[in-house]
Amino acid sequence: MATFIPFILYSVVFSTCFSVISSKFSEQSPITMKDMEKKTSLHFYFHDIPGGKNQTSTAIARPINMTAASKSFGITFMADDMLREGPEPTSKLVGRAQGIYGFASQQNAVLLMVMNFAFVDGIYNGSSLSILGRNAVFDNVREMPVVGGSGVFRLARGYALAKTFSFNLYTGVAVVEYNVSVVHF
Ligand SMILES: *[C@@H]1O[C@H](CO)[C@@H](O)[C@H](O)[C@H]1NC(C)=O
Ligand SMILES: *[C@@H]1O[C@H](CO)[C@@H](O)[C@H](O)[C@H]1NC(C)=O
Ligand SMILES: *[C@@H]1O[C@H](CO)[C@@H](O)[C@H](O)[C@H]1NC(C)=O
Ligand SMILES: *[C@@H]1O[C@H](CO)[C@@H](O)[C@H](O)[C@H]1NC(C)=O
């Protein structure tokens, strides 16, 4: 009988420890050398086709009763755009830009960009970067923050520089060059 007491005590202590660990709310640990941060630079072209045969984005909302200096204020698009190696529509696909952009200025063509860049090429296949930024589309170069990432881009932070390569005023087709710099683990 007496031999069972240590066993019972052991299992009580052990199970108590176990239940504490399994319900742990938080834990802090130092960042170690093996978690060295890496810097990655990406260069690609964003192809947005808001209408026509190979359409990749569509208006999903329009203001009901707003009179702003900018006629486009409030118009919002959902996009599943191609990210390609080059500016040609036949250039190699490296990812897709999936998300929302909307006209957020009452005066000018300024977009709110809420986008995930989902990559499909090489070691980046399945990884993504999240962009949340202000895009004054008629500025020569626009800078947008990269607020996070997944896969190889876990814990990413950085910035994207965007420059219009071509814009067709009649079809709305835009090709935009992107340089993205991120730091990640
Ligand atoms: C649509 O895409 C196809 C296949 O890539 C291409 O042959 C065609 O020229 C494109 N059409 C337009 C209007 O861009
Ligand atoms: C839009 O504005 C007009 C004129 O001010 C008004 O008569 C109408 O009720 C408004 N419609 C909505 C949906 O707010
Ligand atoms: C990317 O990954 C998907 C899913 O694992 C796979 O089907 C696809 O062939 C891969 N693409 C490339 C270009 O490696
Ligand atoms: C991207 O980087 C290349 C090479 O440094 C440069 O020629 C190009 O102008 C840059 N474009 C943008 C949008 O920053």
Tab-separated table of N, CA and C in Angstrom, residues 21-147:
chain	number	residue	atom	x	y	z
A	21	ILE	N	1.158	23.691	-18.099
A	21	ILE	CA	1.851	23.948	-19.368
A	21	ILE	C	0.841	24.041	-20.515
A	22	SER	N	-0.134	23.130	-20.536
A	22	SER	CA	-1.053	23.107	-21.667
A	22	SER	C	-1.979	24.328	-21.692
A	23	SER	N	-2.133	25.001	-20.535
A	23	SER	CA	-3.015	26.172	-20.539
A	23	SER	C	-2.207	27.469	-20.478
A	24	LYS	N	-0.909	27.361	-20.812
A	24	LYS	CA	-0.026	28.534	-20.710
A	24	LYS	C	-0.497	29.644	-21.655
A	25	PHE	N	-0.615	30.815	-21.100
A	25	PHE	CA	-1.100	31.958	-21.888
A	25	PHE	C	0.043	32.662	-22.616
A	26	SER	N	1.198	32.824	-21.943
A	26	SER	CA	2.283	33.533	-22.624
A	26	SER	C	3.637	33.026	-22.176
A	27	GLU	N	4.626	33.290	-23.009
A	27	GLU	CA	5.987	32.901	-22.686
A	27	GLU	C	6.922	33.870	-23.393
A	28	GLN	N	7.963	34.285	-22.718
A	28	GLN	CA	8.940	35.167	-23.358
A	28	GLN	C	10.264	34.453	-23.415
A	29	SER	N	10.978	34.621	-24.527
A	29	SER	CA	12.316	34.052	-24.609
A	29	SER	C	13.179	34.983	-25.433
A	30	PRO	N	14.483	35.002	-25.171
A	30	PRO	CA	15.341	35.912	-25.936
A	30	PRO	C	15.474	35.441	-27.382
A	31	ILE	N	15.719	36.368	-28.282
A	31	ILE	CA	15.999	36.012	-29.679
A	31	ILE	C	17.439	35.505	-29.725
A	32	THR	N	17.638	34.312	-30.262
A	32	THR	CA	18.971	33.706	-30.247
A	32	THR	C	19.674	33.899	-31.589
A	33	MET	N	20.950	33.561	-31.610
A	33	MET	CA	21.751	33.714	-32.831
A	33	MET	C	21.166	32.921	-34.006
A	34	LYS	N	20.597	31.742	-33.697
A	34	LYS	CA	20.088	30.939	-34.810
A	34	LYS	C	18.832	31.546	-35.456
A	35	ASP	N	18.252	32.550	-34.807
A	35	ASP	CA	17.100	33.244	-35.397
A	35	ASP	C	17.549	34.462	-36.210
A	36	MET	N	18.758	34.432	-36.728
A	36	MET	CA	19.299	35.594	-37.457
A	36	MET	C	18.321	36.129	-38.502
A	37	GLU	N	18.167	37.434	-38.517
A	37	GLU	CA	17.281	38.052	-39.495
A	37	GLU	C	17.944	38.090	-40.875
A	38	LYS	N	17.095	37.983	-41.902
A	38	LYS	CA	17.586	38.049	-43.281
A	38	LYS	C	16.921	39.243	-43.959
A	39	LYS	N	17.598	39.755	-44.963
A	39	LYS	CA	16.989	40.821	-45.758
A	39	LYS	C	16.753	40.271	-47.162
A	40	THR	N	15.544	40.464	-47.675
A	40	THR	CA	15.225	40.011	-49.026
A	40	THR	C	14.724	41.199	-49.846
A	41	SER	N	15.225	41.293	-51.069
A	41	SER	CA	14.757	42.316	-52.008
A	41	SER	C	14.076	41.615	-53.168
A	42	LEU	N	12.901	42.094	-53.511
A	42	LEU	CA	12.143	41.491	-54.611
A	42	LEU	C	11.856	42.567	-55.653
A	43	HIS	N	11.827	42.152	-56.902
A	43	HIS	CA	11.526	43.066	-58.001
A	43	HIS	C	10.543	42.380	-58.939
A	44	PHE	N	9.408	43.004	-59.172
A	44	PHE	CA	8.412	42.402	-60.067
A	44	PHE	C	7.460	43.490	-60.572
A	45	TYR	N	6.576	43.070	-61.478
A	45	TYR	CA	5.600	44.009	-62.048
A	45	TYR	C	4.180	43.545	-61.711
A	46	PHE	N	3.393	44.498	-61.280
A	46	PHE	CA	2.003	44.280	-60.867
A	46	PHE	C	1.140	44.630	-62.087
A	47	HIS	N	0.274	43.681	-62.489
A	47	HIS	CA	-0.560	43.889	-63.685
A	47	HIS	C	-2.023	43.950	-63.253
A	48	ASP	N	-2.618	45.126	-63.352
A	48	ASP	CA	-4.022	45.291	-62.938
A	48	ASP	C	-4.881	45.532	-64.174
A	49	ILE	N	-5.847	44.633	-64.398
A	49	ILE	CA	-6.743	44.747	-65.562
A	49	ILE	C	-8.171	44.880	-65.025
A	50	PRO	N	-8.683	46.128	-64.907
A	50	PRO	CA	-9.983	46.318	-64.257
A	50	PRO	C	-11.198	46.068	-65.151
A	51	GLY	N	-10.985	45.554	-66.363
A	51	GLY	CA	-12.120	45.266	-67.242
A	51	GLY	C	-11.657	44.521	-68.467
A	52	GLY	N	-12.615	44.179	-69.358
A	52	GLY	CA	-12.261	43.520	-70.609
A	52	GLY	C	-12.103	42.025	-70.464
A	53	LYS	N	-11.458	41.436	-71.465
A	53	LYS	CA	-11.396	39.985	-71.590
A	53	LYS	C	-10.669	39.287	-70.443
A	54	ASN	N	-9.485	39.776	-70.112
A	54	ASN	CA	-8.694	39.105	-69.068
A	54	ASN	C	-8.743	39.881	-67.745
A	55	GLN	N	-9.924	40.309	-67.396
A	55	GLN	CA	-10.125	41.137	-66.206
A	55	GLN	C	-9.590	40.463	-64.937
A	56	THR	N	-8.884	41.260	-64.098
A	56	THR	CA	-8.336	40.721	-62.840
A	56	THR	C	-8.821	41.486	-61.615
A	57	SER	N	-9.542	42.611	-61.819
A	57	SER	CA	-10.053	43.348	-60.666
A	57	SER	C	-11.423	43.921	-61.003
A	58	THR	N	-12.225	44.140	-59.980
A	58	THR	CA	-13.581	44.627	-60.208
A	58	THR	C	-14.020	45.587	-59.110
A	59	ALA	N	-14.804	46.588	-59.498
A	59	ALA	CA	-15.346	47.515	-58.503
A	59	ALA	C	-16.352	46.746	-57.644
A	60	ILE	N	-16.256	46.892	-56.343
A	60	ILE	CA	-17.190	46.196	-55.439
A	60	ILE	C	-18.028	47.167	-54.624
A	61	ALA	N	-17.658	48.464	-54.625
A	61	ALA	CA	-18.441	49.448	-53.868
A	61	ALA	C	-18.278	50.824	-54.493
A	62	ARG	N	-19.342	51.575	-54.407
A	62	ARG	CA	-19.328	52.960	-54.883
A	62	ARG	C	-20.090	53.812	-53.890
A	63	PRO	N	-19.706	55.091	-53.739
A	63	PRO	CA	-20.451	55.944	-52.796
A	63	PRO	C	-21.882	56.153	-53.275
A	64	ILE	N	-22.809	56.272	-52.355
A	64	ILE	CA	-24.206	56.450	-52.722
A	64	ILE	C	-24.505	57.925	-52.996
A	65	ASN	N	-24.060	58.772	-52.145
A	65	ASN	CA	-24.483	60.167	-52.261
A	65	ASN	C	-23.399	61.141	-51.851
A	66	MET	N	-22.211	60.956	-52.370
A	66	MET	CA	-21.090	61.790	-51.943
A	66	MET	C	-20.692	62.691	-53.093
A	67	THR	N	-20.609	63.978	-52.815
A	67	THR	CA	-20.079	64.859	-53.838
A	67	THR	C	-18.729	65.387	-53.368
A	68	ALA	N	-17.680	64.811	-53.916
A	68	ALA	CA	-16.316	65.223	-53.580
A	68	ALA	C	-15.670	65.775	-54.834
A	69	ALA	N	-14.602	66.555	-54.634
A	69	ALA	CA	-13.872	67.100	-55.783
A	69	ALA	C	-13.390	65.955	-56.674
A	70	SER	N	-12.970	64.875	-56.043
A	70	SER	CA	-12.550	63.716	-56.822
A	70	SER	C	-13.764	62.838	-57.079
A	71	LYS	N	-14.081	62.649	-58.355
A	71	LYS	CA	-15.252	61.852	-58.747
A	71	LYS	C	-15.117	60.385	-58.326
A	72	SER	N	-13.864	59.940	-58.142
A	72	SER	CA	-13.671	58.529	-57.813
A	72	SER	C	-13.678	58.240	-56.313
A	73	PHE	N	-13.752	59.279	-55.489
A	73	PHE	CA	-13.698	59.071	-54.033
A	73	PHE	C	-14.696	57.990	-53.582
A	74	GLY	N	-14.177	57.006	-52.872
A	74	GLY	CA	-15.030	55.943	-52.324
A	74	GLY	C	-15.116	54.696	-53.175
A	75	ILE	N	-14.781	54.798	-54.456
A	75	ILE	CA	-14.868	53.602	-55.320
A	75	ILE	C	-13.822	52.591	-54.861
A	76	THR	N	-14.266	51.382	-54.664
A	76	THR	CA	-13.414	50.338	-54.084
A	76	THR	C	-13.394	49.107	-54.987
A	77	PHE	N	-12.200	48.564	-55.168
A	77	PHE	CA	-12.004	47.399	-56.034
A	77	PHE	C	-11.499	46.202	-55.239
A	78	MET	N	-11.910	45.026	-55.686
A	78	MET	CA	-11.293	43.783	-55.219
A	78	MET	C	-10.429	43.281	-56.365
A	79	ALA	N	-9.180	42.945	-56.051
A	79	ALA	CA	-8.244	42.525	-57.095
A	79	ALA	C	-7.676	41.146	-56.835
A	80	ASP	N	-7.459	40.431	-57.925
A	80	ASP	CA	-6.656	39.203	-57.909
A	80	ASP	C	-5.715	39.367	-59.099
A	81	ASP	N	-4.755	40.262	-58.927
A	81	ASP	CA	-3.885	40.694	-60.020
A	81	ASP	C	-2.653	39.800	-60.144
A	82	MET	N	-2.075	39.814	-61.322
A	82	MET	CA	-0.855	39.033	-61.549
A	82	MET	C	0.375	39.848	-61.162
A	83	LEU	N	1.323	39.158	-60.537
A	83	LEU	CA	2.650	39.732	-60.304
A	83	LEU	C	3.578	38.961	-61.234
A	84	ARG	N	4.216	39.684	-62.140
A	84	ARG	CA	5.060	39.019	-63.138
A	84	ARG	C	6.487	39.542	-63.074
A	85	GLU	N	7.391	38.720	-63.615
A	85	GLU	CA	8.805	39.079	-63.631
A	85	GLU	C	9.043	40.371	-64.424
A	86	GLY	N	8.299	40.538	-65.489
A	86	GLY	CA	8.505	41.699	-66.355
A	86	GLY	C	7.210	42.440	-66.632
A	87	PRO	N	7.280	43.524	-67.411
A	87	PRO	CA	6.095	44.327	-67.705
A	87	PRO	C	5.188	43.736	-68.797
A	88	GLU	N	5.689	42.716	-69.536
A	88	GLU	CA	4.888	42.142	-70.618
A	88	GLU	C	3.834	41.201	-70.019
A	89	PRO	N	2.624	41.168	-70.606
A	89	PRO	CA	1.566	40.298	-70.053
A	89	PRO	C	1.902	38.815	-70.157
A	90	THR	N	2.907	38.459	-70.973
A	90	THR	CA	3.302	37.057	-71.153
A	90	THR	C	4.483	36.688	-70.254
A	91	SER	N	4.985	37.672	-69.516
A	91	SER	CA	6.140	37.451	-68.650
A	91	SER	C	5.800	36.454	-67.537
A	92	LYS	N	6.805	35.757	-67.033
A	92	LYS	CA	6.623	34.698	-66.025
A	92	LYS	C	5.867	35.190	-64.781
A	93	LEU	N	4.892	34.381	-64.358
A	93	LEU	CA	4.101	34.702	-63.163
A	93	LEU	C	4.924	34.376	-61.914
A	94	VAL	N	5.059	35.352	-61.016
A	94	VAL	CA	5.787	35.084	-59.760
A	94	VAL	C	4.854	35.119	-58.548
A	95	GLY	N	3.660	35.674	-58.739
A	95	GLY	CA	2.722	35.713	-57.618
A	95	GLY	C	1.441	36.417	-58.013
A	96	ARG	N	0.578	36.591	-57.025
A	96	ARG	CA	-0.679	37.300	-57.266
A	96	ARG	C	-0.857	38.323	-56.160
A	97	ALA	N	-1.464	39.462	-56.537
A	97	ALA	CA	-1.783	40.505	-55.566
A	97	ALA	C	-3.270	40.405	-55.285
A	98	GLN	N	-3.603	39.867	-54.119
A	98	GLN	CA	-5.012	39.641	-53.792
A	98	GLN	C	-5.413	40.578	-52.667
A	99	GLY	N	-6.408	41.409	-52.948
A	99	GLY	CA	-6.845	42.318	-51.893
A	99	GLY	C	-7.696	43.454	-52.426
A	100	ILE	N	-7.732	44.499	-51.633
A	100	ILE	CA	-8.641	45.606	-51.885
A	100	ILE	C	-7.859	46.894	-52.083
A	101	TYR	N	-8.296	47.685	-53.063
A	101	TYR	CA	-7.810	49.059	-53.112
A	101	TYR	C	-9.001	49.975	-53.344
A	102	GLY	N	-8.951	51.125	-52.707
A	102	GLY	CA	-10.072	52.044	-52.821
A	102	GLY	C	-9.596	53.483	-52.810
A	103	PHE	N	-10.370	54.335	-53.483
A	103	PHE	CA	-10.004	55.753	-53.563
A	103	PHE	C	-10.327	56.439	-52.233
A	104	ALA	N	-9.277	56.912	-51.563
A	104	ALA	CA	-9.413	57.361	-50.176
A	104	ALA	C	-9.179	58.856	-49.982
A	105	SER	N	-9.033	59.605	-51.080
A	105	SER	CA	-8.845	61.053	-50.957
A	105	SER	C	-9.993	61.774	-51.657
A	106	GLN	N	-10.500	62.810	-51.025
A	106	GLN	CA	-11.583	63.595	-51.638
A	106	GLN	C	-11.065	64.498	-52.754
A	107	GLN	N	-9.733	64.749	-52.757
A	107	GLN	CA	-9.170	65.663	-53.750
A	107	GLN	C	-8.453	64.967	-54.909
A	108	ASN	N	-7.639	63.960	-54.569
A	108	ASN	CA	-6.733	63.396	-55.583
A	108	ASN	C	-6.928	61.900	-55.745
A	109	ALA	N	-6.195	61.348	-56.716
A	109	ALA	CA	-6.216	59.896	-56.922
A	109	ALA	C	-5.242	59.248	-55.940
A	110	VAL	N	-5.731	59.000	-54.739
A	110	VAL	CA	-4.919	58.358	-53.702
A	110	VAL	C	-5.653	57.102	-53.262
A	111	LEU	N	-4.934	55.965	-53.344
A	111	LEU	CA	-5.559	54.696	-52.975
A	111	LEU	C	-5.145	54.263	-51.586
A	112	LEU	N	-6.103	53.629	-50.886
A	112	LEU	CA	-5.771	52.830	-49.713
A	112	LEU	C	-5.520	51.426	-50.257
A	113	MET	N	-4.334	50.868	-49.999
A	113	MET	CA	-3.997	49.525	-50.495
A	113	MET	C	-4.001	48.549	-49.318
A	114	VAL	N	-4.798	47.516	-49.420
A	114	VAL	CA	-4.810	46.434	-48.415
A	114	VAL	C	-4.660	45.141	-49.208
A	115	MET	N	-3.430	44.678	-49.319
A	115	MET	CA	-3.117	43.627	-50.296
A	115	MET	C	-2.249	42.535	-49.699
A	116	ASN	N	-2.499	41.320	-50.126
A	116	ASN	CA	-1.558	40.235	-49.859
A	116	ASN	C	-0.874	39.880	-51.164
A	117	PHE	N	0.439	39.901	-51.161
A	117	PHE	CA	1.199	39.431	-52.309
A	117	PHE	C	1.498	37.950	-52.044
A	118	ALA	N	0.819	37.079	-52.779
A	118	ALA	CA	0.963	35.630	-52.581
A	118	ALA	C	1.884	35.106	-53.671
A	119	PHE	N	3.070	34.660	-53.279
A	119	PHE	CA	4.072	34.270	-54.271
A	119	PHE	C	3.927	32.797	-54.661
A	120	VAL	N	4.297	32.507	-55.911
A	120	VAL	CA	4.197	31.125	-56.418
A	120	VAL	C	5.525	30.625	-56.963
A	121	ASP	N	6.534	31.485	-56.956
A	121	ASP	CA	7.784	31.118	-57.622
A	121	ASP	C	8.859	30.605	-56.648
A	122	GLY	N	9.511	29.508	-57.038
A	122	GLY	CA	10.691	28.986	-56.335
A	122	GLY	C	10.483	28.799	-54.844
A	123	ILE	N	11.459	29.255	-54.049
A	123	ILE	CA	11.390	29.065	-52.584
A	123	ILE	C	10.297	29.933	-51.962
A	124	TYR	N	9.770	30.881	-52.723
A	124	TYR	CA	8.725	31.770	-52.189
A	124	TYR	C	7.325	31.217	-52.415
A	125	ASN	N	7.229	30.116	-53.161
A	125	ASN	CA	5.908	29.521	-53.440
A	125	ASN	C	5.191	29.214	-52.134
A	126	GLY	N	4.005	29.775	-51.951
A	126	GLY	CA	3.218	29.530	-50.741
A	126	GLY	C	3.432	30.569	-49.658
A	127	SER	N	4.406	31.454	-49.855
A	127	SER	CA	4.664	32.501	-48.854
A	127	SER	C	4.014	33.804	-49.309
A	128	SER	N	3.721	34.664	-48.342
A	128	SER	CA	3.060	35.918	-48.720
A	128	SER	C	3.579	37.100	-47.926
A	129	LEU	N	3.357	38.275	-48.485
A	129	LEU	CA	3.652	39.535	-47.802
A	129	LEU	C	2.375	40.360	-47.763
A	130	SER	N	2.167	41.062	-46.660
A	130	SER	CA	0.968	41.900	-46.515
A	130	SER	C	1.344	43.370	-46.569
A	131	ILE	N	0.637	44.075	-47.449
A	131	ILE	CA	0.880	45.505	-47.692
A	131	ILE	C	-0.303	46.293	-47.138
A	132	LEU	N	-0.012	47.346	-46.430
A	132	LEU	CA	-1.076	48.251	-45.972
A	132	LEU	C	-0.525	49.656	-46.142
A	133	GLY	N	-0.996	50.368	-47.164
A	133	GLY	CA	-0.366	51.664	-47.395
A	133	GLY	C	-1.182	52.637	-48.223
A	134	ARG	N	-0.560	53.791	-48.393
A	134	ARG	CA	-1.158	54.888	-49.151
A	134	ARG	C	-0.456	54.952	-50.498
A	135	ASN	N	-1.245	54.970	-51.560
A	135	ASN	CA	-0.695	54.920	-52.906
A	135	ASN	C	-1.235	56.094	-53.720
A	136	ALA	N	-0.466	57.179	-53.775
A	136	ALA	CA	-0.840	58.355	-54.579
A	136	ALA	C	-0.432	58.030	-56.014
A	137	VAL	N	-1.381	57.480	-56.769
A	137	VAL	CA	-1.044	56.819	-58.037
A	137	VAL	C	-0.366	57.691	-59.090
A	138	PHE	N	-0.536	59.010	-59.005
A	138	PHE	CA	0.128	59.855	-59.997
A	138	PHE	C	1.485	60.375	-59.529
A	139	ASP	N	1.921	59.983	-58.333
A	139	ASP	CA	3.290	60.312	-57.903
A	139	ASP	C	4.254	59.385	-58.647
A	140	ASN	N	5.451	59.862	-58.873
A	140	ASN	CA	6.423	59.062	-59.608
A	140	ASN	C	6.739	57.760	-58.871
A	141	VAL	N	7.138	57.867	-57.604
A	141	VAL	CA	7.416	56.677	-56.794
A	141	VAL	C	6.595	56.760	-55.510
A	142	ARG	N	5.896	55.685	-55.192
A	142	ARG	CA	5.106	55.618	-53.961
A	142	ARG	C	5.720	54.596	-53.024
A	143	GLU	N	5.658	54.899	-51.727
A	143	GLU	CA	6.193	53.966	-50.738
A	143	GLU	C	5.050	53.443	-49.871
A	144	MET	N	5.020	52.138	-49.710
A	144	MET	CA	3.978	51.520	-48.881
A	144	MET	C	4.611	50.562	-47.878
A	145	PRO	N	4.125	50.565	-46.641
A	145	PRO	CA	4.680	49.644	-45.644
A	145	PRO	C	4.297	48.187	-45.905
A	146	VAL	N	5.253	47.298	-45.652
A	146	VAL	CA	4.964	45.862	-45.587
A	146	VAL	C	4.778	45.578	-44.104
A	147	VAL	N	3.589	45.144	-43.733
A	147	VAL	CA	3.257	45.032	-42.307
A	147	VAL	C	3.383	43.609	-41.759
